[in-house]
Coordinates of C-alpha atoms in Angstrom, one line a residue:
Chain B
M3 CA -15.3 -2.6 29.3
K4 CA -18.1 -2.1 32.0
R5 CA -19.9 0.5 29.9
V6 CA -20.1 -1.8 27.0
N7 CA -21.6 -4.5 29.1
V8 CA -24.3 -2.2 30.4
I9 CA -25.2 -0.7 27.0
Q10 CA -25.4 -3.8 24.9
P11 CA -28.3 -5.5 26.7
K12 CA -30.2 -2.2 26.7
A13 CA -29.8 -1.7 23.0
L14 CA -30.8 -5.3 22.4
L15 CA -33.9 -4.8 24.5
K16 CA -34.8 -1.8 22.5
V17 CA -34.4 -3.7 19.2
I18 CA -36.5 -6.5 20.5
A19 CA -39.1 -4.1 21.8
I20 CA -39.4 -2.6 18.3
F21 CA -39.6 -5.9 16.5
L22 CA -41.7 -8.0 18.9
P23 CA -45.0 -6.5 18.0
L24 CA -44.1 -6.9 14.4
L25 CA -43.3 -10.6 14.8
F26 CA -46.4 -11.3 16.8
N27 CA -48.7 -9.5 14.4
V28 CA -47.2 -10.9 11.3
N29 CA -50.4 -11.7 9.6
G30 CA -52.3 -8.5 10.6
L31 CA -49.4 -6.3 9.5
A32 CA -48.9 -8.2 6.3
S33 CA -52.4 -7.7 5.4
A34 CA -52.1 -4.1 6.3
A35 CA -49.0 -3.9 4.0
S36 CA -50.9 -5.5 1.2
G37 CA -53.6 -2.9 1.8
Q38 CA -50.9 -0.2 1.6
S39 CA -49.4 -1.5 -1.5
S40 CA -52.7 -1.8 -3.1
D41 CA -52.9 2.0 -2.9
V42 CA -50.4 2.2 -5.6
P43 CA -52.3 0.2 -8.1
K44 CA -55.3 2.3 -7.3
N45 CA -53.5 5.3 -8.6
S46 CA -52.0 3.6 -11.5
A47 CA -55.2 1.9 -12.2
A48 CA -56.7 5.2 -12.9
V49 CA -53.9 5.9 -15.4
V50 CA -54.4 2.4 -16.9
A51 CA -58.0 3.0 -17.4
G52 CA -57.4 5.8 -19.8
A53 CA -54.3 4.6 -21.6
A54 CA -54.4 0.9 -21.4
V55 CA -51.0 0.4 -23.0
S56 CA -48.6 -2.4 -22.4
A57 CA -46.3 -0.6 -20.0
P58 CA -48.9 0.5 -17.5
A59 CA -50.2 -3.1 -17.7
A60 CA -47.0 -4.1 -16.0
E61 CA -47.7 -1.4 -13.3
S62 CA -51.0 -3.0 -12.6
A63 CA -49.2 -6.4 -12.4
H64 CA -47.2 -4.8 -9.6
G65 CA -50.3 -4.0 -7.7
A66 CA -51.9 -7.3 -8.3
E67 CA -48.7 -9.0 -7.1
A68 CA -49.6 -8.6 -3.4
S69 CA -52.6 -10.7 -3.8
E70 CA -51.6 -13.1 -6.6
G71 CA -48.0 -13.8 -5.4
E72 CA -45.6 -16.0 -7.2
E73 CA -46.8 -15.8 -10.8
K74 CA -46.7 -12.0 -10.9
A75 CA -43.4 -11.5 -9.1
G76 CA -41.6 -12.5 -12.3
D77 CA -43.5 -9.9 -14.2
V78 CA -42.5 -7.2 -11.8
I79 CA -38.9 -8.2 -11.8
M80 CA -38.9 -8.2 -15.6
H81 CA -40.6 -4.9 -15.6
H82 CA -37.8 -3.5 -13.5
I83 CA -35.1 -4.9 -15.7
L84 CA -36.6 -4.4 -19.1
D85 CA -36.6 -1.2 -21.0
N86 CA -39.9 0.7 -21.4
N87 CA -41.3 4.0 -22.1
V88 CA -42.3 4.9 -18.6
F89 CA -39.9 6.3 -16.0
A90 CA -41.6 5.3 -12.8
F91 CA -41.0 6.9 -9.4
E92 CA -43.1 4.3 -7.7
P93 CA -45.1 6.1 -4.9
F94 CA -44.9 9.5 -6.6
G95 CA -46.2 8.6 -10.0
S96 CA -44.4 8.3 -13.3
V97 CA -43.1 10.2 -16.3
N98 CA -44.2 9.0 -19.8
L99 CA -41.3 9.3 -22.2
P100 CA -41.8 10.5 -25.7
K101 CA -42.3 8.0 -28.5
I102 CA -40.4 9.0 -31.7
V103 CA -40.7 7.1 -35.0
I104 CA -38.6 8.3 -37.9
G105 CA -38.7 6.6 -41.3
G106 CA -40.2 3.4 -39.8
F107 CA -37.5 3.2 -37.1
D108 CA -38.7 3.4 -33.6
I109 CA -36.2 5.7 -31.8
S110 CA -38.3 6.4 -28.8
I111 CA -36.7 7.8 -25.7
T112 CA -36.9 4.9 -23.3
K113 CA -36.0 4.5 -19.7
H114 CA -32.5 3.2 -20.6
V115 CA -31.9 6.1 -23.1
V116 CA -32.7 8.5 -20.2
M117 CA -30.3 6.6 -18.0
L118 CA -27.6 6.8 -20.8
W119 CA -28.1 10.5 -21.0
L120 CA -28.0 10.9 -17.2
V121 CA -24.7 8.9 -17.2
S122 CA -23.4 11.1 -20.0
A123 CA -24.4 14.2 -18.2
L124 CA -22.7 13.0 -15.0
L125 CA -19.6 12.0 -16.9
L126 CA -19.4 15.3 -18.6
I127 CA -19.9 17.2 -15.4
V128 CA -17.4 15.1 -13.4
F129 CA -14.7 15.2 -16.1
S130 CA -15.2 18.8 -17.1
V131 CA -14.4 19.6 -13.5
V132 CA -11.5 17.2 -13.4
G133 CA -10.2 18.2 -16.8
G134 CA -10.4 21.8 -15.8
K135 CA -8.3 21.1 -12.8
Y136 CA -5.7 19.4 -14.9
K137 CA -5.5 22.3 -17.4
N138 CA -4.4 24.6 -14.6
M139 CA -2.0 22.1 -13.2
T140 CA 1.7 22.0 -13.7
A141 CA 3.8 18.9 -13.2
R142 CA 4.7 20.1 -9.7
N143 CA 1.2 20.2 -8.2
A144 CA -0.4 17.1 -6.9
P145 CA -4.1 16.6 -7.7
K146 CA -6.6 16.4 -4.8
G147 CA -10.2 15.5 -4.2
L148 CA -12.2 14.4 -7.2
A149 CA -9.3 14.9 -9.6
N150 CA -7.2 12.6 -7.4
A151 CA -9.9 9.9 -7.2
M152 CA -10.4 10.0 -11.0
E153 CA -6.7 10.0 -11.6
A154 CA -6.3 6.8 -9.8
L155 CA -8.8 5.1 -12.2
V156 CA -7.4 6.9 -15.2
E157 CA -3.9 5.9 -14.3
F158 CA -5.0 2.3 -13.7
I159 CA -6.7 2.1 -17.1
R160 CA -3.7 3.8 -18.7
L161 CA -1.0 1.6 -17.3
D162 CA -2.5 -1.7 -16.1
V163 CA -5.1 -2.0 -18.8
A164 CA -3.9 -0.2 -21.9
K165 CA -0.2 -0.2 -21.7
S166 CA 0.3 -3.7 -20.4
N167 CA -2.1 -5.2 -23.0
I168 CA -1.6 -3.1 -26.1
G169 CA 2.0 -2.2 -25.6
H170 CA 3.4 0.0 -28.3
G171 CA 1.0 2.7 -29.5
Y172 CA -1.4 2.3 -26.7
E173 CA -1.9 6.1 -26.4
K174 CA -4.1 6.1 -29.5
H175 CA -6.7 3.8 -27.9
L176 CA -6.7 5.4 -24.5
P177 CA -9.6 7.8 -25.1
Y178 CA -11.8 5.0 -26.2
L179 CA -10.8 2.7 -23.4
L180 CA -11.2 5.4 -20.8
T181 CA -14.6 6.5 -22.1
V182 CA -15.9 3.0 -22.3
F183 CA -14.7 2.2 -18.8
F184 CA -16.2 5.2 -17.2
F185 CA -19.4 5.0 -19.3
I186 CA -20.0 1.4 -18.2
L187 CA -19.0 2.1 -14.6
F188 CA -21.3 5.0 -14.3
C189 CA -24.1 3.1 -16.0
N190 CA -23.6 0.2 -13.5
L191 CA -23.5 2.4 -10.5
L192 CA -26.5 4.5 -11.5
G193 CA -28.4 1.2 -11.9
L194 CA -27.8 0.5 -8.2
I195 CA -29.4 3.7 -6.9
P196 CA -33.2 3.7 -6.3
Y197 CA -35.3 4.6 -9.3
G198 CA -32.3 4.1 -11.5
A199 CA -32.2 1.6 -14.3
T200 CA -29.2 -0.3 -15.4
A201 CA -28.6 0.6 -19.0
T202 CA -25.8 -1.9 -19.2
G203 CA -28.3 -4.5 -18.2
N204 CA -29.8 -4.1 -21.6
V205 CA -28.4 -6.3 -24.4
N206 CA -28.8 -3.5 -27.0
V207 CA -26.6 -1.2 -25.1
T208 CA -23.8 -3.7 -24.4
L209 CA -24.1 -4.9 -28.0
T210 CA -23.5 -1.3 -29.3
L211 CA -20.5 -0.9 -27.0
S212 CA -19.0 -4.1 -28.1
I213 CA -19.6 -3.2 -31.7
F214 CA -17.5 -0.2 -31.0
T215 CA -14.8 -2.4 -29.6
F216 CA -15.1 -4.6 -32.7
F217 CA -14.6 -1.7 -35.0
V218 CA -11.7 -0.3 -33.0
T219 CA -10.1 -3.7 -33.0
Q220 CA -10.5 -4.2 -36.7
I221 CA -9.3 -0.8 -37.6
A222 CA -6.3 -1.2 -35.3
A223 CA -5.5 -4.5 -37.0
F224 CA -5.7 -3.0 -40.5
K225 CA -3.5 -0.1 -39.4
A226 CA -1.0 -2.3 -37.8
H227 CA -0.7 -5.0 -40.5
G228 CA -2.1 -3.6 -43.7
V229 CA -4.5 -5.6 -45.8
K230 CA -2.0 -8.3 -46.6
G231 CA -0.9 -8.7 -43.0
Y232 CA -4.6 -8.7 -41.9
L233 CA -5.4 -11.6 -44.3
Q234 CA -2.3 -13.4 -43.1
H235 CA -3.5 -13.0 -39.6
L236 CA -6.7 -14.8 -40.5
T237 CA -4.6 -17.9 -41.4
A238 CA -3.1 -17.9 -38.0
G239 CA 0.3 -18.7 -39.6
T240 CA -0.6 -22.3 -40.4
H241 CA 0.1 -24.4 -43.4
W242 CA -2.0 -23.5 -46.5
S243 CA -3.8 -26.9 -46.4
L244 CA -5.3 -26.0 -43.0
W245 CA -6.6 -22.7 -44.2
I246 CA -9.9 -24.1 -45.1
I247 CA -10.4 -24.8 -41.4
M248 CA -8.4 -22.0 -39.9
V249 CA -9.8 -19.1 -41.9
P250 CA -13.5 -19.6 -40.9
I251 CA -12.5 -20.2 -37.3
E252 CA -10.5 -17.0 -37.2
I253 CA -13.3 -15.1 -38.9
I254 CA -15.8 -16.5 -36.4
G255 CA -13.3 -15.6 -33.7
Q256 CA -13.4 -12.0 -34.7
F257 CA -17.1 -12.0 -34.0
T258 CA -17.2 -14.1 -30.9
K259 CA -15.0 -11.7 -29.1
P260 CA -17.5 -8.8 -29.2
F261 CA -20.3 -11.2 -28.7
A262 CA -18.7 -12.5 -25.5
L263 CA -18.3 -8.9 -24.4
T264 CA -21.9 -8.2 -25.1
I265 CA -23.3 -11.2 -23.2
R266 CA -20.9 -11.0 -20.3
L267 CA -21.7 -7.4 -19.3
F268 CA -25.4 -7.7 -20.0
A269 CA -25.8 -11.0 -18.1
N270 CA -23.7 -9.9 -15.2
M271 CA -25.7 -6.7 -14.7
T272 CA -29.1 -8.3 -15.3
A273 CA -28.4 -11.3 -13.1
G274 CA -27.4 -9.2 -10.1
H275 CA -30.6 -7.1 -10.3
I276 CA -32.7 -10.2 -10.8
I277 CA -31.2 -11.7 -7.6
I278 CA -31.7 -8.6 -5.6
L279 CA -35.3 -8.3 -6.7
S280 CA -36.0 -12.0 -6.2
L281 CA -34.7 -11.8 -2.7
I282 CA -36.9 -8.9 -1.9
F283 CA -39.9 -10.6 -3.5
I284 CA -39.4 -13.7 -1.4
S285 CA -40.8 -11.8 1.6
F286 CA -43.7 -10.5 -0.5
I287 CA -44.5 -14.0 -1.8
L288 CA -44.3 -15.5 1.7
K289 CA -46.0 -12.5 3.2
S290 CA -43.7 -12.7 6.2
Y291 CA -41.8 -10.0 8.1
I292 CA -39.6 -12.7 9.6
V293 CA -38.4 -13.7 6.2
A294 CA -38.0 -10.1 5.2
A295 CA -35.9 -9.3 8.3
A296 CA -34.0 -12.5 8.3
V297 CA -33.5 -13.4 4.7
S298 CA -34.6 -10.7 2.2
V299 CA -33.0 -7.6 3.6
P300 CA -29.7 -9.0 4.7
F301 CA -29.2 -11.0 1.6
A302 CA -30.3 -8.2 -0.6
I303 CA -27.9 -5.9 1.1
F304 CA -25.2 -8.5 0.7
I305 CA -25.9 -8.9 -3.0
D306 CA -26.2 -5.1 -3.4
L307 CA -22.7 -4.7 -2.0
L308 CA -21.6 -7.5 -4.3
E309 CA -23.2 -5.6 -7.2
L310 CA -21.2 -2.5 -6.2
F311 CA -18.1 -4.6 -6.6
V312 CA -19.4 -6.2 -9.8
A313 CA -20.1 -2.7 -11.2
F314 CA -16.4 -1.9 -11.0
L315 CA -15.4 -5.4 -12.0
Q316 CA -17.5 -5.6 -15.1
A317 CA -16.5 -2.1 -16.3
F318 CA -12.9 -3.2 -15.8
V319 CA -13.4 -6.6 -17.5
F320 CA -15.0 -4.9 -20.6
T321 CA -12.2 -2.4 -20.8
M322 CA -9.5 -5.0 -20.1
L323 CA -10.9 -7.4 -22.8
S324 CA -11.2 -4.5 -25.3
A325 CA -7.6 -3.6 -24.7
L326 CA -6.6 -7.3 -24.9
F327 CA -8.4 -7.7 -28.3
I328 CA -6.8 -4.5 -29.6
G329 CA -3.5 -5.8 -28.3
L330 CA -4.0 -9.2 -30.0
A331 CA -5.0 -7.5 -33.3
T332 CA -2.1 -5.2 -33.4
A333 CA 0.5 -7.7 -32.1
H334 CA 3.2 -8.7 -34.5
E335 CA 4.1 -12.2 -35.2
G336 CA 6.7 -12.5 -32.5
H337 CA 4.1 -11.8 -29.9
E338 CA 1.4 -13.9 -31.5
K339 CA 1.8 -17.2 -29.6
P340 CA 1.9 -16.1 -26.0
A341 CA -0.9 -13.6 -26.7
A342 CA -3.0 -16.3 -28.3
G343 CA -2.5 -18.4 -25.2
V344 CA -4.0 -15.7 -23.1
A345 CA -7.0 -15.3 -25.4
H346 CA -8.0 -18.9 -25.0
H347 CA -8.4 -18.8 -21.3
Chain N
M19 CA -40.5 -17.5 -11.2
L20 CA -41.8 -19.7 -13.9
T21 CA -43.0 -16.7 -15.8
S22 CA -39.7 -14.9 -15.6
G23 CA -38.1 -18.0 -17.1
I24 CA -40.7 -18.0 -19.9
I25 CA -40.1 -14.3 -20.5
L26 CA -36.4 -14.8 -20.7
L27 CA -36.8 -17.6 -23.1
A28 CA -39.3 -15.7 -25.1
G29 CA -36.6 -13.2 -25.7
S30 CA -37.8 -10.0 -24.3
L31 CA -34.5 -9.7 -22.5
L32 CA -32.6 -10.4 -25.7
S33 CA -35.0 -8.6 -28.0
P34 CA -33.3 -6.2 -30.3
N35 CA -34.2 -2.6 -30.1
P36 CA -32.8 -0.5 -32.9
G37 CA -33.9 2.7 -31.3
L38 CA -31.8 2.0 -28.2
I39 CA -28.8 0.9 -30.3
F40 CA -29.1 4.1 -32.2
W41 CA -29.3 6.3 -29.1
T42 CA -26.5 4.3 -27.4
A43 CA -24.2 4.8 -30.4
I44 CA -25.0 8.5 -30.7
T45 CA -24.7 9.1 -27.0
F46 CA -21.5 7.2 -26.7
V47 CA -19.8 8.8 -29.7
I48 CA -20.7 12.3 -28.5
V49 CA -19.5 11.5 -25.0
L50 CA -16.3 10.1 -26.3
L51 CA -15.6 13.1 -28.5
I52 CA -16.4 15.6 -25.8
L53 CA -14.5 13.8 -23.1
K54 CA -11.6 13.3 -25.4
K55 CA -11.5 17.1 -25.8
I56 CA -12.2 18.3 -22.3
A57 CA -10.9 15.5 -20.1
W58 CA -8.6 12.8 -21.6
G59 CA -6.4 15.3 -23.4
P60 CA -5.5 17.4 -20.4
I61 CA -5.5 14.5 -17.9
L62 CA -3.3 12.3 -20.1
T63 CA -0.9 15.1 -21.0
A64 CA -0.7 16.1 -17.3
L65 CA 0.0 12.5 -16.4
E66 CA 2.6 12.1 -19.0
E67 CA 4.2 15.4 -18.0
R68 CA 4.2 14.3 -14.4
E69 CA 5.7 10.9 -15.3
K70 CA 8.4 12.6 -17.2
G71 CA 8.9 15.1 -14.4
I72 CA 9.2 12.3 -11.9
Q73 CA 11.6 10.4 -14.1
S74 CA 13.7 13.5 -14.7
S75 CA 13.6 14.2 -11.0
I76 CA 14.8 10.7 -10.2
D77 CA 17.5 11.0 -12.8
R78 CA 18.6 14.3 -11.5
A79 CA 18.5 13.0 -7.9
H80 CA 20.7 10.0 -9.1
K81 CA 23.0 12.4 -10.8
A82 CA 23.2 14.6 -7.8
K83 CA 23.9 11.6 -5.7
D84 CA 26.7 10.4 -7.9
E85 CA 28.1 13.9 -8.0
S86 CA 27.9 14.3 -4.3
E87 CA 29.5 10.9 -3.9
A88 CA 32.3 11.9 -6.3
I89 CA 32.8 15.1 -4.4
L90 CA 32.8 13.3 -1.1
R91 CA 35.4 10.9 -2.4
K92 CA 37.5 13.8 -3.7
N93 CA 37.1 15.5 -0.3
K94 CA 38.2 12.4 1.4
E95 CA 41.2 12.1 -0.8
L96 CA 42.0 15.7 -0.2
L97 CA 41.6 15.2 3.5
A98 CA 43.8 12.2 3.5
K99 CA 46.3 14.1 1.4
A100 CA 46.1 17.0 3.8
D101 CA 46.5 14.7 6.7
A102 CA 49.6 13.1 5.2
E103 CA 50.9 16.6 4.4
S104 CA 50.3 17.8 7.9
D105 CA 51.9 14.7 9.3
R106 CA 54.9 15.1 7.1
I107 CA 55.2 18.8 8.1
I108 CA 54.8 18.0 11.7
R109 CA 57.4 15.2 11.4
E110 CA 59.8 17.5 9.5
G111 CA 59.2 20.3 12.1
K112 CA 59.9 17.9 14.9
D113 CA 63.0 16.6 13.2
F114 CA 64.2 20.1 12.5
A115 CA 63.4 21.2 16.0
E116 CA 65.2 18.2 17.4
K117 CA 68.2 19.0 15.3
L118 CA 68.0 22.6 16.2
R119 CA 67.8 21.8 19.9
A120 CA 70.7 19.5 19.7
D121 CA 72.7 22.1 17.8
I122 CA 71.8 24.8 20.1
S123 CA 72.5 22.8 23.2
Q124 CA 75.8 21.7 21.8
K125 CA 76.7 25.2 20.8
A126 CA 75.7 26.4 24.2
Q127 CA 77.7 23.8 25.9
A128 CA 80.7 24.7 23.8
E129 CA 80.1 28.3 24.5
A130 CA 79.7 27.6 28.2
Q131 CA 82.9 25.6 28.2
K132 CA 84.7 28.4 26.5
M133 CA 83.3 30.9 28.8
I134 CA 84.2 28.8 31.8
T135 CA 87.7 28.4 30.6
S136 CA 88.1 32.1 29.8
A137 CA 86.6 32.9 33.1
K138 CA 89.0 30.6 34.8
E139 CA 91.8 32.3 33.0
E140 CA 90.6 35.7 33.9
I141 CA 90.2 34.6 37.5
E142 CA 93.7 33.4 37.4
Q143 CA 95.0 36.6 35.9
E144 CA 93.0 38.7 38.3
K145 CA 94.3 36.6 41.2
R146 CA 97.7 37.1 40.0
R147 CA 97.2 40.8 39.5
A148 CA 95.5 41.0 42.9
L149 CA 98.5 39.2 44.4
D150 CA 100.8 41.7 42.8
V151 CA 98.8 44.6 44.0
L152 CA 98.6 43.0 47.4
R153 CA 102.3 42.4 47.4
N154 CA 102.9 46.1 46.5
E155 CA 100.4 47.2 49.0
V156 CA 102.0 45.0 51.6
A157 CA 105.4 46.4 50.7
D158 CA 104.0 49.9 50.9
L159 CA 102.4 49.1 54.2
A160 CA 105.6 47.6 55.5
V161 CA 107.5 50.6 54.2
R162 CA 105.0 52.9 55.7
G163 CA 105.0 51.0 59.0
A164 CA 108.7 51.0 59.0
E165 CA 108.6 54.6 58.3
K166 CA 106.1 55.2 61.1
I167 CA 108.3 53.1 63.4
I168 CA 111.3 54.8 62.3
R169 CA 109.7 58.2 62.6
T170 CA 108.5 57.5 66.1
T171 CA 111.9 56.1 67.3
L172 CA 113.7 59.0 65.6
D173 CA 114.2 61.7 68.4
A174 CA 115.7 65.0 67.5
D175 CA 118.1 65.3 70.6
I176 CA 119.3 61.8 70.2
Q177 CA 119.7 62.3 66.6
K178 CA 121.6 65.5 67.2
R179 CA 123.8 63.8 69.6
I180 CA 124.3 61.0 67.3
V181 CA 125.1 63.4 64.5
D182 CA 127.3 65.5 66.8
S183 CA 129.2 62.4 67.9
M184 CA 129.5 61.4 64.3
I185 CA 130.8 64.7 63.4
K186 CA 133.1 64.6 66.3
D187 CA 134.2 61.2 65.2
I188 CA 134.8 62.3 61.7
S189 CA 136.7 65.4 63.0
T190 CA 138.7 63.3 65.3
N191 CA 139.5 60.9 62.6
R192 CA 140.7 63.7 60.3
N193 CA 142.7 65.2 62.9

């Protein structure tokens, strides 16, 4: 107990000694910082001078932000969140990604495509290692290390997501659900590391993923009920006089489900990043170290940790809802009513 | 901040990008197919096998428990039976021993009685015989004593005189 009492004031004094000059010289340092950050635009300005395309324009906006403040902060944030053709490593320069146009379609490799590929590469590496371990494993050995960590997630998806929502015949959909879960999870997590971009924060990516869920759901429904059963499903088992209302509602319902998936994932991932960036930009806009130390950094750290949780949560929610929709589509009439009740919540 | 709102509403966040959709679809499908082959297959079969293994282990353990309980019950029954058997044997042995002891002691008593009576008879006989012998001995002794007495008192001169006198008597009487 005595030692703690001695050390604590000392440590506190040290911290104050470090921060005091900063706090007193707020303005001087702030201007120095703006001078530092204006180094970056100098570099990029040289690039911009030659190219003068839309993407580097955003770069110059980043540089101008220090002097112009509020108006441009929004641009920088959007630049970080939106997709573009430049993979920027801020103080070290940037990589221009190739632009590919085939048959009138622009299929350029953008920042988010690169992230998707990074995620895919990571997934393939991790799961080739894990899968290799399982190939050499008998029922008597226990997994350890990475295999054990992944098994916990796989087992969770298998039992708590797939089996409990789809029920009979859930094994068929497991590869899709597992892939979608880990794909989204890795996308979300890679978006949290510096220089990363959140591919799942792009509506096109989430739309594609939910279209897959849509197709999987529809095919599962057709397989489970046949064409006649599928059409009967659209009437929701009501009297024929209500069909004129029910059928359009059910058809719209088929599309709202993937739409909700799209928006939910995209909005969650985007919102988190906007909040973090906004918190950090508060200190730049107010040009104050006190705000940076007291507000921006702690809150940004807090939101970042929250994002870490959200990364898992949203991957789980997407998978969970996919499984739920598949379960709803394949459910037989006996299960229809309680399952429908869940869907409305 | 106002700008960001305008950009959002202007739709750059929600703007469609066919290229990205294309790449996402291609990437996802390829990843799905590869992962299905290299990871989900082995992992899921391993999990199922383990699940089955655990289930069968549990079943086997339950069966083994039931079996062991049955064996235990049987053992207890056997033990109880053996206990009862041993009790019975001990009781029978005790009874037999008791009877045997009673028999033997009775027999021994009878024997002893008989021996006592025969001994008494013998003693009586012996006593009688001893008395006879004693009596003969005493008679002999008396005779021998008398003989000794007689022999010592019998003097040849006296006897000669007695005999001479007797002969004289006789001769005088004849004459």
